[in-house]
PDB file of C-alpha atoms in Angstrom:
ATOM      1  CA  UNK A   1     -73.435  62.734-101.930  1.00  0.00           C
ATOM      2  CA  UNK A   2     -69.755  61.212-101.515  1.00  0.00           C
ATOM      3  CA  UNK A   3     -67.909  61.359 -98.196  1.00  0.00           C
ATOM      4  CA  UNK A   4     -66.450  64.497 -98.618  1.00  0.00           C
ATOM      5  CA  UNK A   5     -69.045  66.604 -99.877  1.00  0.00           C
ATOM      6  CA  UNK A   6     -70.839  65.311 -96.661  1.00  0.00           C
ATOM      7  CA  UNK A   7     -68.077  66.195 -94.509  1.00  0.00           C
ATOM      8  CA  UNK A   8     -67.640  69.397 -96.350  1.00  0.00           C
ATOM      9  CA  UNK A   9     -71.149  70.190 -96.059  1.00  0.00           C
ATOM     10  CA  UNK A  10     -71.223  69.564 -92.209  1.00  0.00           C
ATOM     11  CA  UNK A  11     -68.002  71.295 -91.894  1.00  0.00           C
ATOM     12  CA  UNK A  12     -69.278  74.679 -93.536  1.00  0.00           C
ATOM     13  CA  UNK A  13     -73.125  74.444 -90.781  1.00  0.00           C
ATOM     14  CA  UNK A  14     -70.887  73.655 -88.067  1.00  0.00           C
ATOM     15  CA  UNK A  15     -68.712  77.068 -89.095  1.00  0.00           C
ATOM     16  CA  UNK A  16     -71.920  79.001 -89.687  1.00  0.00           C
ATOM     17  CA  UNK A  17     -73.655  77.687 -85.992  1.00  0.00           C
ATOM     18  CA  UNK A  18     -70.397  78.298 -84.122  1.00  0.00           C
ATOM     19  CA  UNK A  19     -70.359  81.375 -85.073  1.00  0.00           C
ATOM     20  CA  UNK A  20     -73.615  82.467 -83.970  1.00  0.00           C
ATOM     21  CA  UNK A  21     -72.361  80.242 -80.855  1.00  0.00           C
ATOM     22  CA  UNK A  22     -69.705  82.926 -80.038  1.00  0.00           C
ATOM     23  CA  UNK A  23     -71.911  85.551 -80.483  1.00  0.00           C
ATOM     24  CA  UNK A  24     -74.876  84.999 -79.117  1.00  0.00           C
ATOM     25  CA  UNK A  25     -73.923  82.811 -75.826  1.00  0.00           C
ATOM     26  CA  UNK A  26     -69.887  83.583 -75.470  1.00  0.00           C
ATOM     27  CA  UNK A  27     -70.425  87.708 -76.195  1.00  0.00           C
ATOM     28  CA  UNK A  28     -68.240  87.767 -79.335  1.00  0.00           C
ATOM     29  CA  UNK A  29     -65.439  85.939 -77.300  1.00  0.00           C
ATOM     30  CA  UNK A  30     -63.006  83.365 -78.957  1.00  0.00           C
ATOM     31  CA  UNK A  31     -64.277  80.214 -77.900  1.00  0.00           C
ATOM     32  CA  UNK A  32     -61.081  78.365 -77.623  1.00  0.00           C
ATOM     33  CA  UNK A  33     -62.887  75.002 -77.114  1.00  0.00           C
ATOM     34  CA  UNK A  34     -64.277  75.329 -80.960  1.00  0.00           C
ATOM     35  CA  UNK A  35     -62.764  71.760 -81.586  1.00  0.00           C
ATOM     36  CA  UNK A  36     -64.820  69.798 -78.810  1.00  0.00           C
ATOM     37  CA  UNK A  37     -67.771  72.049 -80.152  1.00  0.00           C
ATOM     38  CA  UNK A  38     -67.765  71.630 -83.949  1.00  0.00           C
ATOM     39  CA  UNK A  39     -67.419  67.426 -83.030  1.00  0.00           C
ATOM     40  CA  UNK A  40     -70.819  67.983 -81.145  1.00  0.00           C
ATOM     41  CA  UNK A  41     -72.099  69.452 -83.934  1.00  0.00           C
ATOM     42  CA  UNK A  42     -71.226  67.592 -86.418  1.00  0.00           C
ATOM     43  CA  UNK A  43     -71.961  64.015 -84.606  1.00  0.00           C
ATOM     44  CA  UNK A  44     -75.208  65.392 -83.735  1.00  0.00           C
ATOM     45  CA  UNK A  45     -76.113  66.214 -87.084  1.00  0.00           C
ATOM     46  CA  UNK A  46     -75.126  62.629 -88.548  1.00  0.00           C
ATOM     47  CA  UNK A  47     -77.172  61.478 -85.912  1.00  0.00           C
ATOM     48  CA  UNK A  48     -79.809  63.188 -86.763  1.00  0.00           C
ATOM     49  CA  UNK A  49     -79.530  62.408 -90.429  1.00  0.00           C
ATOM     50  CA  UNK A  50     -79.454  58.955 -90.303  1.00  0.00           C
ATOM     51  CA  UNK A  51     -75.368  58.493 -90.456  1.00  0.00           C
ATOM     52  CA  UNK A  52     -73.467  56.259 -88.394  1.00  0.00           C
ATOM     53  CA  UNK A  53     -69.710  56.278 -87.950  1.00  0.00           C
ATOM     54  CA  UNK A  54     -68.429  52.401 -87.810  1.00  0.00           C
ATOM     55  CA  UNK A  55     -64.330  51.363 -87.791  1.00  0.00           C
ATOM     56  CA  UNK A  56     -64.168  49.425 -91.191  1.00  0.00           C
TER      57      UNK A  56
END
């Protein structure tokens, strides 16, 4: 997998969790935080896969 179909690929579970995010613990609301949230997400789940972000 290249960079972007990574990025792509964490881009689309992060959409899919928030989602469920706003509906099942924000009642449907707009959670107008979603940036802060989705780089949680995302971080977590390069964590959790093994990926490390390093300046170059």
């Amino acid at each position: 997998m290249d960079t972007s179909e990574i990025l792509r690929d964490l881009l689309t579970r992060a959409a899919d969790a928030h989602g469920v995010h706003e509906q099942e613990e924000l009642g449907g609301v707009y959670d107008e935080a979603w940036p802060a949230w989705y780089a949680q997400h995302m971080a977590r789940t390069l964590a959790e896969r093994g990926y490390r972000i390093v300046r170059g």
